[in-house]
Coordinates of N, CA and C in Angstrom, one line a residue:
M24 N 0.9 -1.2 0.0 CA -0.2 0.0 0.0 C 1.0 1.3 0.2
Y25 N 0.5 2.0 -1.0 CA 1.1 3.5 -0.9 C 1.2 4.2 0.4
A26 N 2.1 5.0 1.0 CA 2.6 5.4 1.8 C 2.9 7.1 1.8
P27 N 1.7 7.7 2.0 CA 2.1 9.7 1.6 C 3.2 9.5 2.2
V28 N 4.4 10.7 1.9 CA 5.7 11.2 2.2 C 5.2 12.2 3.0
R29 N 5.5 12.2 4.5 CA 5.4 12.7 5.4 C 5.5 14.2 5.3
P30 N 5.4 15.8 5.4 CA 5.7 16.7 5.3 C 7.2 17.1 6.2
V31 N 8.3 17.8 5.7 CA 9.0 18.2 6.5 C 8.8 19.0 7.7
L32 N 9.3 18.7 8.4 CA 9.3 19.4 10.0 C 10.3 20.5 9.8
L33 N 9.9 22.0 9.8 CA 10.5 22.8 9.9 C 10.4 23.5 10.9
V34 N 11.2 23.3 12.3 CA 11.2 24.2 13.6 C 12.1 24.9 13.8
V35 N 10.8 26.4 13.9 CA 11.4 27.9 13.8 C 11.7 28.1 14.7
A36 N 13.0 28.5 15.6 CA 13.6 29.1 16.3 C 13.9 30.5 16.3
H37 N 13.8 31.2 17.5 CA 14.0 32.7 17.6 C 15.5 32.9 17.2
G38 N 16.2 32.4 18.0 CA 17.7 33.1 17.3 C 18.6 34.2 18.5
S39 N 19.4 34.0 19.1 CA 19.9 34.8 19.7 C 21.7 35.1 19.6
R40 N 22.2 36.0 19.8 CA 23.5 36.5 19.6 C 24.6 35.3 20.7
D41 N 23.6 35.1 21.6 CA 24.5 34.2 22.6 C 24.4 32.3 22.0
P42 N 25.3 32.4 21.9 CA 25.6 30.9 21.4 C 25.2 29.7 21.6
R43 N 25.1 29.4 23.2 CA 24.5 28.2 23.7 C 22.8 28.7 22.9
H44 N 22.4 29.4 22.8 CA 21.0 29.3 22.1 C 20.6 28.3 21.7
A45 N 21.8 28.9 19.9 CA 21.6 27.4 18.6 C 22.2 26.4 19.5
Q46 N 23.1 26.1 20.0 CA 23.5 25.0 20.8 C 22.1 23.9 21.2
A47 N 21.9 24.6 22.1 CA 20.5 24.1 23.2 C 19.0 23.9 21.6
V48 N 18.7 24.6 21.0 CA 18.1 24.1 19.5 C 18.5 22.9 18.9
H49 N 20.0 22.8 18.3 CA 20.5 21.7 18.0 C 20.3 20.6 18.4
A50 N 20.7 20.3 19.7 CA 20.2 19.5 20.9 C 19.0 19.1 20.7
L51 N 17.7 19.8 20.7 CA 16.8 19.4 21.1 C 16.5 18.8 19.7
V52 N 17.0 19.5 18.2 CA 16.7 18.2 17.0 C 17.2 17.7 17.0
R53 N 18.3 17.3 17.7 CA 18.8 15.8 17.5 C 18.1 14.9 18.3
R54 N 17.5 15.2 19.1 CA 16.7 14.1 20.4 C 15.4 13.9 19.2
V55 N 15.2 14.8 18.4 CA 13.5 15.0 18.0 C 13.9 14.0 16.3
R56 N 14.7 14.3 16.3 CA 15.4 13.3 15.3 C 15.4 11.7 15.2
A57 N 16.4 11.6 16.6 CA 16.1 9.8 17.4 C 15.0 9.6 17.6
L58 N 14.4 10.2 18.1 CA 12.6 9.7 18.5 C 11.9 9.3 16.7
R59 N 11.8 9.6 16.0 CA 11.4 9.8 15.1 C 11.9 10.2 13.7
P60 N 12.6 8.8 13.4 CA 13.6 8.8 12.2 C 13.2 9.2 11.1
D61 N 11.8 8.9 10.7 CA 10.9 8.6 9.4 C 10.4 10.3 9.3
V62 N 11.0 11.0 10.1 CA 10.6 12.5 9.6 C 11.6 13.2 9.4
R63 N 11.6 13.9 8.3 CA 12.5 14.9 8.1 C 12.5 16.0 9.0
V64 N 13.5 16.4 9.4 CA 13.5 17.7 10.6 C 14.3 18.6 10.3
E65 N 14.5 19.9 10.0 CA 14.9 21.2 9.7 C 15.0 22.4 10.6
T66 N 15.9 22.7 10.7 CA 15.9 24.2 11.8 C 16.5 25.1 10.8
G67 N 15.3 26.4 11.3 CA 15.8 27.6 10.8 C 15.3 29.0 11.9
F68 N 15.8 29.8 12.0 CA 16.1 30.8 12.9 C 15.3 32.4 12.3
L69 N 14.7 32.9 12.9 CA 14.0 34.4 12.7 C 14.9 35.5 12.6
D70 N 15.7 34.9 13.7 CA 17.0 35.9 13.9 C 18.2 36.1 14.3
F71 N 19.7 36.5 14.2 CA 20.9 36.6 14.7 C 22.1 35.2 14.0
N72 N 21.2 33.6 13.6 CA 21.5 32.5 13.7 C 21.1 32.5 12.4
V73 N 21.9 31.5 11.7 CA 21.8 30.6 10.4 C 21.7 29.0 10.6
P74 N 21.1 28.6 9.7 CA 20.5 29.0 8.7 C 18.8 29.8 8.8
S75 N 18.6 30.8 8.2 CA 17.7 31.7 8.3 C 16.0 31.1 7.8
V76 N 15.2 31.0 8.4 CA 14.1 30.3 7.8 C 13.7 30.5 6.1
Q77 N 13.8 31.3 6.1 CA 13.2 31.9 4.6 C 14.3 31.2 3.6
G78 N 15.5 31.0 4.2 CA 16.8 30.0 3.4 C 16.0 29.1 3.6
V79 N 15.5 28.3 4.8 CA 15.7 26.8 4.5 C 14.3 26.3 3.6
L80 N 13.4 27.8 3.7 CA 12.5 27.2 2.8 C 12.9 27.4 1.3
E81 N 13.4 28.0 1.0 CA 14.0 28.4 -0.3 C 14.7 27.0 -1.0
S82 N 15.7 26.6 -0.1 CA 15.9 25.4 -0.2 C 15.4 24.2 -0.6
L83 N 14.4 23.8 0.6 CA 13.4 22.7 0.2 C 12.5 23.2 -0.9
E84 N 12.1 24.4 -1.5 CA 11.9 24.0 -3.1 C 12.2 23.6 -4.0
T85 N 13.6 24.1 -3.7 CA 14.5 23.8 -4.7 C 15.1 22.1 -5.1
E86 N 14.6 21.8 -3.8 CA 14.5 20.0 -3.7 C 13.7 19.6 -4.5
G87 N 12.3 20.4 -4.5 CA 11.4 19.3 -5.0 C 10.2 19.6 -3.8
V88 N 10.9 19.2 -2.4 CA 9.3 19.4 -1.1 C 8.3 20.1 -1.9
R89 N 7.4 19.6 -1.4 CA 6.2 20.2 -1.2 C 5.1 20.8 0.0
D90 N 5.6 19.8 0.8 CA 4.6 19.5 2.1 C 5.9 19.9 3.5
V91 N 5.1 20.8 4.1 CA 6.1 21.7 5.4 C 4.9 21.7 6.7
V92 N 5.8 21.4 7.9 CA 5.0 21.6 8.7 C 5.7 22.6 9.0
A93 N 5.4 23.9 9.7 CA 6.4 24.7 10.2 C 6.0 25.1 11.9
L94 N 7.0 24.5 12.6 CA 6.8 24.7 14.3 C 7.2 25.4 15.0
P95 N 7.0 26.7 15.6 CA 7.4 27.4 16.2 C 7.7 27.2 17.5
L96 N 9.1 27.0 17.7 CA 10.0 26.9 19.0 C 9.7 27.3 19.8
L97 N 8.8 28.0 20.5 CA 8.0 28.9 21.7 C 6.6 27.9 22.3
L98 N 6.8 28.7 23.5 CA 6.0 27.8 24.4 C 4.7 29.1 24.9
T99 N 4.4 30.0 24.7 CA 3.2 30.9 24.4 C 3.4 31.3 23.1
R100 N 1.6 31.2 23.1 CA 1.1 32.3 21.6 C 1.8 34.0 21.5
A101 N 2.5 34.3 21.6 CA 2.9 36.0 22.1 C 2.7 36.2 20.4
F102 N 4.0 37.8 20.3 CA 4.0 38.0 19.1 C 4.7 37.5 18.2
H103 N 5.2 36.5 18.2 CA 6.4 35.8 17.5 C 5.3 34.7 16.5
A104 N 4.6 34.2 17.1 CA 3.9 33.2 17.2 C 2.9 34.0 16.2
K105 N 2.4 34.6 16.7 CA 0.7 35.5 15.9 C 1.3 36.4 15.0
A106 N 2.3 37.2 14.8 CA 2.6 38.0 14.0 C 4.1 38.0 12.8
D107 N 5.3 37.2 13.8 CA 7.0 36.9 12.8 C 6.4 35.9 12.4
I108 N 6.0 34.6 12.8 CA 6.7 33.6 12.0 C 5.0 33.3 10.9
P109 N 3.9 33.8 11.2 CA 3.1 33.6 9.6 C 3.5 35.0 8.7
A110 N 4.4 36.2 9.0 CA 4.7 37.3 7.8 C 5.7 36.4 7.1
V111 N 6.9 35.8 7.7 CA 8.2 34.8 6.9 C 7.4 33.8 6.5
L112 N 6.1 32.7 6.9 CA 5.8 31.6 6.4 C 5.3 32.3 5.0
A113 N 4.0 33.5 5.2 CA 3.7 34.1 3.7 C 4.6 34.3 2.5
A114 N 6.0 35.1 2.8 CA 6.7 35.0 2.0 C 7.5 33.6 1.3
A115 N 7.4 33.1 2.1 CA 7.7 31.6 1.4 C 7.5 31.2 -0.1
P116 N 8.4 30.4 -1.1 CA 8.0 29.7 -2.4 C 6.7 29.7 -2.3
P117 N 6.5 29.8 -3.1 CA 4.6 30.1 -3.5 C 4.0 28.3 -3.7
R118 N 5.4 27.2 -4.2 CA 4.8 25.9 -4.3 C 5.0 25.5 -3.1
L119 N 5.2 26.1 -2.1 CA 5.3 25.2 -0.6 C 4.3 25.1 0.0
R120 N 3.3 24.0 0.0 CA 2.3 23.5 1.0 C 3.0 23.5 2.4
I121 N 2.3 24.8 3.5 CA 3.2 25.3 4.5 C 2.0 25.4 5.7
R122 N 2.0 24.6 6.5 CA 1.0 24.5 7.6 C 1.8 24.9 9.0
Q123 N 1.1 26.0 9.7 CA 1.7 25.9 10.9 C 1.1 25.6 12.0
A124 N 2.2 24.5 12.8 CA 1.9 24.0 13.9 C 1.8 25.0 15.4
E125 N 0.9 24.7 15.9 CA 0.8 25.0 17.8 C 1.7 25.5 17.8
V126 N 2.2 26.5 19.4 CA 3.0 26.2 20.0 C 3.5 25.6 20.9
L127 N 3.9 25.4 21.4 CA 4.5 23.9 22.5 C 3.5 23.9 23.6
G128 N 3.1 25.2 24.3 CA 2.7 24.9 25.5 C 1.0 25.8 25.5
P129 N 0.4 25.4 26.3 CA 0.9 24.2 27.6 C 1.0 23.0 27.2
S130 N 1.3 22.2 27.9 CA 1.6 20.8 27.7 C 1.5 20.0 29.1
P131 N 0.7 19.1 29.5 CA 1.3 18.0 30.6 C 2.6 17.8 30.6
L132 N 3.2 17.7 29.5 CA 5.1 17.1 29.1 C 5.6 18.3 29.4
L133 N 5.2 19.6 29.3 CA 6.3 20.1 29.6 C 6.2 20.5 31.0
L134 N 5.1 20.5 32.4 CA 5.6 20.4 33.5 C 6.3 19.5 33.7
S135 N 6.0 18.0 33.2 CA 7.1 16.8 33.9 C 8.3 17.3 33.1
A136 N 8.7 18.1 31.8 CA 9.9 18.3 31.8 C 10.4 19.8 33.0
L137 N 9.9 20.0 33.4 CA 10.2 21.3 34.9 C 9.9 20.5 36.1
E138 N 9.8 19.2 36.2 CA 9.6 18.6 37.3 C 11.1 18.2 36.9
R139 N 11.5 17.5 36.0 CA 12.8 16.8 35.4 C 13.8 17.4 35.6
R140 N 13.7 18.8 35.6 CA 15.3 20.0 35.8 C 15.1 19.9 37.1
L141 N 13.6 19.9 38.0 CA 14.0 20.4 39.3 C 14.5 18.8 39.8
Y142 N 14.6 17.9 39.9 CA 15.2 16.7 40.5 C 16.6 16.7 40.0
E143 N 16.5 17.2 38.6 CA 18.5 16.8 38.3 C 19.0 18.3 39.4
A144 N 18.0 19.2 39.7 CA 19.1 20.4 40.7 C 18.9 19.7 41.8
G145 N 18.2 18.8 42.6 CA 18.5 18.2 43.8 C 17.4 18.2 44.2
L146 N 16.0 18.6 43.9 CA 15.0 18.1 44.6 C 14.8 16.6 45.0
T147 N 13.9 16.2 45.5 CA 12.9 15.2 45.4 C 11.7 15.2 45.2
P148 N 11.0 14.1 44.9 CA 9.4 13.7 44.9 C 8.9 14.2 46.3
A149 N 9.9 13.8 47.8 CA 9.4 14.1 48.7 C 9.4 15.5 49.5
D150 N 10.4 16.2 48.6 CA 10.2 17.5 49.2 C 9.1 18.5 48.3
K151 N 8.2 17.7 47.7 CA 7.6 18.9 47.0 C 6.3 19.9 48.0
S152 N 6.1 18.9 49.0 CA 5.1 19.5 49.8 C 5.4 20.6 50.4
S153 N 6.6 20.9 50.6 CA 7.2 21.7 51.2 C 8.1 22.7 50.8
T154 N 8.4 22.9 49.4 CA 8.9 23.3 48.6 C 8.1 24.6 47.9
G155 N 8.4 25.9 47.4 CA 7.4 27.1 47.1 C 8.5 26.9 45.8
V156 N 7.5 26.8 45.0 CA 8.2 26.8 43.1 C 8.2 28.1 42.5
V157 N 8.9 28.9 42.1 CA 9.1 29.8 41.0 C 8.8 29.6 39.5
L158 N 7.7 29.7 38.6 CA 7.5 29.5 37.6 C 8.1 30.7 36.8
A159 N 9.9 30.5 36.0 CA 10.1 31.9 35.5 C 10.0 31.7 34.1
S160 N 9.2 32.6 33.5 CA 9.1 32.8 32.2 C 10.1 33.7 31.6
A161 N 10.0 34.1 30.3 CA 11.0 35.4 30.0 C 10.2 36.8 30.0
G162 N 8.5 36.3 29.9 CA 7.8 37.3 30.0 C 7.3 37.9 28.5
S163 N 6.4 38.3 28.2 CA 5.7 39.2 27.3 C 4.6 40.2 27.6
S164 N 4.6 41.3 26.6 CA 3.8 42.0 26.4 C 2.1 41.4 26.2
D165 N 1.8 40.3 25.9 CA 0.8 40.0 25.5 C 0.2 39.4 26.3
P166 N -1.8 39.5 26.8 CA -1.8 39.4 27.7 C -2.2 38.0 28.0
E167 N -2.7 37.5 26.7 CA -2.7 36.4 26.4 C -1.9 35.0 26.7
A168 N -0.7 35.4 26.6 CA 0.6 34.8 27.3 C 1.0 34.8 28.6
I169 N 0.7 36.0 29.1 CA 1.0 35.8 30.2 C -0.4 35.2 31.5
A170 N -1.9 35.4 30.7 CA -2.7 34.6 31.5 C -2.2 33.3 31.3
V171 N -1.5 32.7 30.3 CA -1.3 31.6 30.2 C -0.3 30.8 31.3
I172 N 0.6 31.6 31.5 CA 1.6 30.9 32.4 C 1.0 31.1 33.7
A173 N 0.4 32.5 34.6 CA -0.6 32.3 35.4 C -1.9 30.9 35.7
E174 N -2.0 30.4 34.3 CA -2.7 29.3 34.7 C -1.8 28.1 34.9
I175 N -0.8 27.8 34.6 CA -0.5 27.1 34.5 C 0.6 26.9 35.6
A176 N 1.1 27.8 36.3 CA 1.3 28.1 37.6 C 0.7 27.5 38.6
R177 N -1.0 28.2 38.5 CA -2.0 27.5 39.1 C -2.3 25.8 39.3
E178 N -1.9 25.6 37.5 CA -2.4 23.8 38.1 C -1.4 23.2 38.1
W179 N 0.1 23.9 38.2 CA 1.3 22.9 38.9 C 1.1 22.9 40.0
R180 N 0.4 23.9 41.1 CA 0.6 24.3 42.1 C -0.6 22.3 42.9
H181 N -1.6 22.6 42.2 CA -2.5 21.4 42.4 C -1.9 19.9 42.4
T182 N -0.6 19.7 41.9 CA 0.2 18.5 41.9 C 0.8 17.9 43.2
G183 N 0.8 19.2 44.0 CA 1.8 18.8 45.3 C 2.8 19.8 45.4
W184 N 3.0 20.6 45.5 CA 4.5 21.3 45.3 C 3.3 22.4 46.9
C185 N 4.3 22.9 47.7 CA 3.7 23.9 48.5 C 3.2 25.7 48.2
A186 N 4.0 26.0 47.4 CA 3.0 26.8 46.5 C 4.0 26.8 45.1
V187 N 3.2 27.5 44.1 CA 3.9 28.0 42.7 C 3.4 29.1 42.6
R188 N 4.6 30.1 42.3 CA 3.8 31.8 42.0 C 4.7 31.7 40.4
P189 N 4.0 32.6 39.5 CA 4.8 32.8 38.2 C 5.4 34.1 38.8
A190 N 6.4 34.4 37.5 CA 7.4 35.8 37.5 C 7.8 35.8 35.9
F191 N 8.4 37.0 35.7 CA 8.8 37.2 34.4 C 10.3 37.8 34.7
A192 N 10.9 37.7 33.6 CA 12.3 38.4 33.1 C 12.1 39.9 32.6
S193 N 10.5 40.2 31.8 CA 10.7 41.0 31.1 C 9.5 41.4 31.0
A194 N 9.2 42.5 30.5 CA 7.7 43.2 30.4 C 6.3 43.1 30.8
S195 N 6.4 42.2 32.5 CA 5.5 41.6 33.3 C 6.4 41.7 34.5
L196 N 5.2 41.5 35.3 CA 5.5 41.5 36.6 C 5.3 40.2 37.2
P197 N 5.4 39.8 38.1 CA 6.7 40.0 39.5 C 7.9 39.5 38.4
R198 N 9.1 39.9 39.1 CA 10.6 39.3 38.5 C 10.9 38.4 39.6
T199 N 11.6 37.7 39.2 CA 12.3 36.3 40.1 C 12.9 36.4 41.6
E200 N 13.1 37.5 41.5 CA 13.4 37.9 43.1 C 12.3 38.0 43.5
D201 N 11.3 39.0 43.2 CA 10.0 39.0 43.8 C 9.5 38.1 43.9
A202 N 9.2 37.1 43.4 CA 8.5 36.2 43.8 C 9.2 34.8 44.7
V203 N 10.8 34.8 44.7 CA 11.5 34.0 45.7 C 10.7 34.6 47.3
R204 N 11.0 36.0 47.5 CA 10.9 36.9 48.3 C 9.5 36.4 48.8
L205 N 8.3 36.6 47.7 CA 6.9 36.1 48.7 C 7.0 34.7 48.8
L206 N 7.4 33.8 48.4 CA 7.3 32.3 48.5 C 8.0 32.4 50.2
R207 N 9.1 32.7 50.1 CA 9.3 32.8 52.0 C 8.5 33.8 52.4
E208 N 8.0 34.7 52.6 CA 7.1 35.3 53.0 C 5.6 34.0 53.6
L209 N 5.5 33.5 52.6 CA 4.3 32.2 52.7 C 4.6 31.1 53.5
G210 N 6.2 31.2 53.8 CA 6.4 30.3 54.5 C 6.8 28.6 54.3
C211 N 7.1 28.4 52.8 CA 8.1 27.4 52.5 C 9.3 27.1 52.6
A212 N 9.4 25.7 53.4 CA 10.5 25.8 53.8 C 12.3 26.1 52.8
R213 N 11.5 25.8 51.6 CA 12.7 26.1 50.6 C 12.0 26.5 49.5
V214 N 13.0 27.2 48.5 CA 12.4 28.1 47.3 C 13.3 27.5 46.3
A215 N 12.6 27.0 44.9 CA 13.6 26.6 43.6 C 13.2 27.4 43.0
V216 N 14.0 27.9 42.1 CA 13.3 28.7 40.8 C 13.3 27.6 39.1
A217 N 12.2 27.3 38.7 CA 11.9 26.6 37.6 C 11.7 27.2 36.6
P218 N 12.7 27.8 35.4 CA 13.1 28.5 34.3 C 12.1 27.8 33.3
Y219 N 11.0 28.4 32.9 CA 10.2 27.9 31.6 C 10.7 28.6 30.9
V220 N 12.1 27.8 29.7 CA 12.7 28.9 28.6 C 12.8 28.0 28.3
L221 N 13.0 27.5 26.7 CA 13.9 26.3 26.2 C 15.3 26.6 25.9
A222 N 15.7 27.8 26.0 CA 16.7 27.8 25.8 C 18.4 28.8 26.6
P223 N 19.4 28.8 27.0 CA 20.0 30.0 27.2 C 20.0 31.6 26.4
G224 N 20.0 32.2 27.4 CA 20.3 33.6 26.4 C 20.3 34.7 27.6
F225 N 19.8 36.1 27.6 CA 19.9 36.8 27.8 C 18.7 37.2 29.2
L226 N 18.0 36.8 28.7 CA 16.6 36.6 29.6 C 16.4 35.2 30.7
P227 N 17.2 34.3 30.3 CA 17.6 32.8 31.4 C 18.5 33.4 32.3
D228 N 19.3 34.3 31.7 CA 20.5 34.7 32.9 C 20.1 35.8 33.6
R229 N 19.1 36.4 33.5 CA 18.2 37.7 34.1 C 17.8 36.8 35.0
I230 N 16.9 35.9 34.4 CA 16.3 34.5 35.8 C 16.9 34.3 36.8
A231 N 18.6 33.4 35.9 CA 19.2 33.1 37.2 C 19.7 33.9 38.2
R232 N 20.1 35.2 37.7 CA 20.4 36.0 38.8 C 19.4 36.8 39.9
G233 N 17.9 36.1 39.4 CA 17.1 36.9 40.0 C 16.8 35.9 41.3
A234 N 17.3 34.6 40.9 CA 17.3 33.1 42.0 C 18.2 33.4 42.6
A235 N 19.2 34.2 42.8 CA 20.3 34.0 43.9 C 20.1 33.7 45.3
G236 N 18.5 34.5 45.9 CA 18.3 33.9 47.1 C 17.3 32.9 47.2
A237 N 17.2 32.4 46.2 CA 16.8 30.5 46.4 C 17.6 29.8 46.3
D238 N 16.9 28.4 47.0 CA 17.7 27.2 47.3 C 18.1 26.8 46.2
V239 N 17.4 26.5 45.1 CA 17.6 25.2 44.1 C 17.5 26.5 42.6
L240 N 18.0 26.5 42.0 CA 17.9 26.7 40.3 C 17.9 25.5 39.8
A241 N 17.0 25.6 38.5 CA 17.2 24.0 37.5 C 17.7 24.8 36.7
D242 N 17.8 24.1 35.6 CA 18.5 24.6 34.6 C 17.0 24.5 33.2
V243 N 17.3 25.3 32.4 CA 16.4 25.7 31.4 C 16.0 24.2 30.5
L244 N 14.8 24.0 29.7 CA 14.0 22.8 29.2 C 15.0 22.4 28.6
G245 N 15.1 23.1 27.6 CA 16.8 22.4 26.3 C 16.3 21.4 25.8
P246 N 17.0 20.1 25.7 CA 16.1 19.0 24.8 C 15.9 17.8 25.7
A247 N 14.9 18.0 26.7 CA 14.3 17.6 27.6 C 13.6 16.3 26.6
P248 N 13.8 15.4 27.3 CA 12.8 14.2 26.3 C 11.3 14.9 26.3
E249 N 10.7 15.3 27.2 CA 9.4 15.8 27.2 C 9.2 16.8 26.3
V250 N 10.2 17.5 26.1 CA 9.9 18.7 25.1 C 9.8 18.0 23.4
A251 N 11.2 17.1 23.1 CA 11.0 16.4 21.8 C 9.3 16.1 21.5
R252 N 9.0 15.4 22.5 CA 8.2 14.6 22.2 C 6.3 15.5 22.2
V253 N 6.5 16.3 23.2 CA 5.5 17.9 22.6 C 5.9 18.5 21.1
L254 N 7.0 18.7 20.5 CA 7.4 18.9 19.1 C 6.4 17.6 18.3
L255 N 6.9 16.8 18.8 CA 6.2 15.8 17.8 C 5.0 16.1 17.7
E256 N 4.3 15.7 19.1 CA 3.1 16.1 18.9 C 2.2 17.3 18.3
R257 N 2.6 18.1 18.4 CA 2.4 19.3 17.9 C 2.3 19.1 15.9
Y258 N 3.5 19.0 15.5 CA 3.6 18.5 14.2 C 2.6 17.4 13.6
D259 N 2.4 16.1 14.4 CA 1.2 15.1 14.1 C -0.1 15.9 13.8
A260 N -0.6 16.5 14.8 CA -1.5 17.2 15.1 C -1.8 18.3 13.6
A261 N -0.6 18.8 13.0 CA -0.6 20.1 12.1 C -0.8 19.3 10.8
R262 N 0.0 17.9 10.7 CA 0.4 17.3 9.3 C -1.4 15.9 9.1
T263 N -1.8 16.3 10.2 CA -3.0 14.8 10.0 C -3.8 15.4 10.2
P264 N -5.0 15.4 8.8 CA -6.4 15.9 8.5 C -7.4 15.0 9.4
V265 N -8.2 15.9 9.8 CA -9.4 15.1 10.7 C -9.4 13.4 10.6
G266 N -9.5 12.9 10.9 CA -10.0 11.2 10.7 C -8.8 10.5 10.3
M267 N -7.7 10.8 9.7 CA -6.2 9.8 9.4 C -5.4 9.6 10.5
A268 N -5.5 8.5 10.5 CA -4.4 8.1 12.2 C -2.9 8.6 11.8
V269 N -2.7 9.1 13.1 CA -1.3 10.0 12.9 C -0.3 8.5 12.6
G270 N -0.5 7.5 12.8 CA 0.6 6.6 12.0 C 0.8 6.7 10.4
A271 N -0.4 6.8 9.8 CA -0.5 6.9 8.9 C 0.5 7.2 7.4

């Protein structure tokens, strides 16, 4: 039976002058490829790094590729997902059929990845009830994105942590250090900071500085296996018409 060719998965990353950003993106993409060797995965950057999204799309069109799923490597639907990425995709070669996948968050898998990073930093499941957690995101001027972060914090609190408070490295308040102080005032025996960011860079470094008063600082999500699984879930949802099995 004829098996249709799967669309190319184009991971669209923001890009950064910080070389750690691209390193983390490429490590995540390698994990995605390892999980699904049947899917061709490419990476394009909106700014600062190469290859650019436009350059990758032009190369794919030259090769004869026709179907692409463009997946924003973003945790919330803020400006980049709503404006920047659609504008770049609209300028793609006309022979390409491009579907933009949903952003990664929110997802229960991302909460699992956050807990993985906290445990790697030294906490144990037995510490949950006495530990307050700062869910520290990059921040956004988009009210929808801020509301999503606040809702994730509320949801995560119900999994057994002493308390969970959101914080933002830019554009919104409170800052990480303010949330750490609040959790101390609430009486949490220890305070942990969980960066809700995908890769190192300027804003994650600001989160780390704000975590100076905390007991535990987790690493960024990076190439956590749960993050790779979310990427593939978003890819499958975007590429699969209603009624078609994902394994088709």
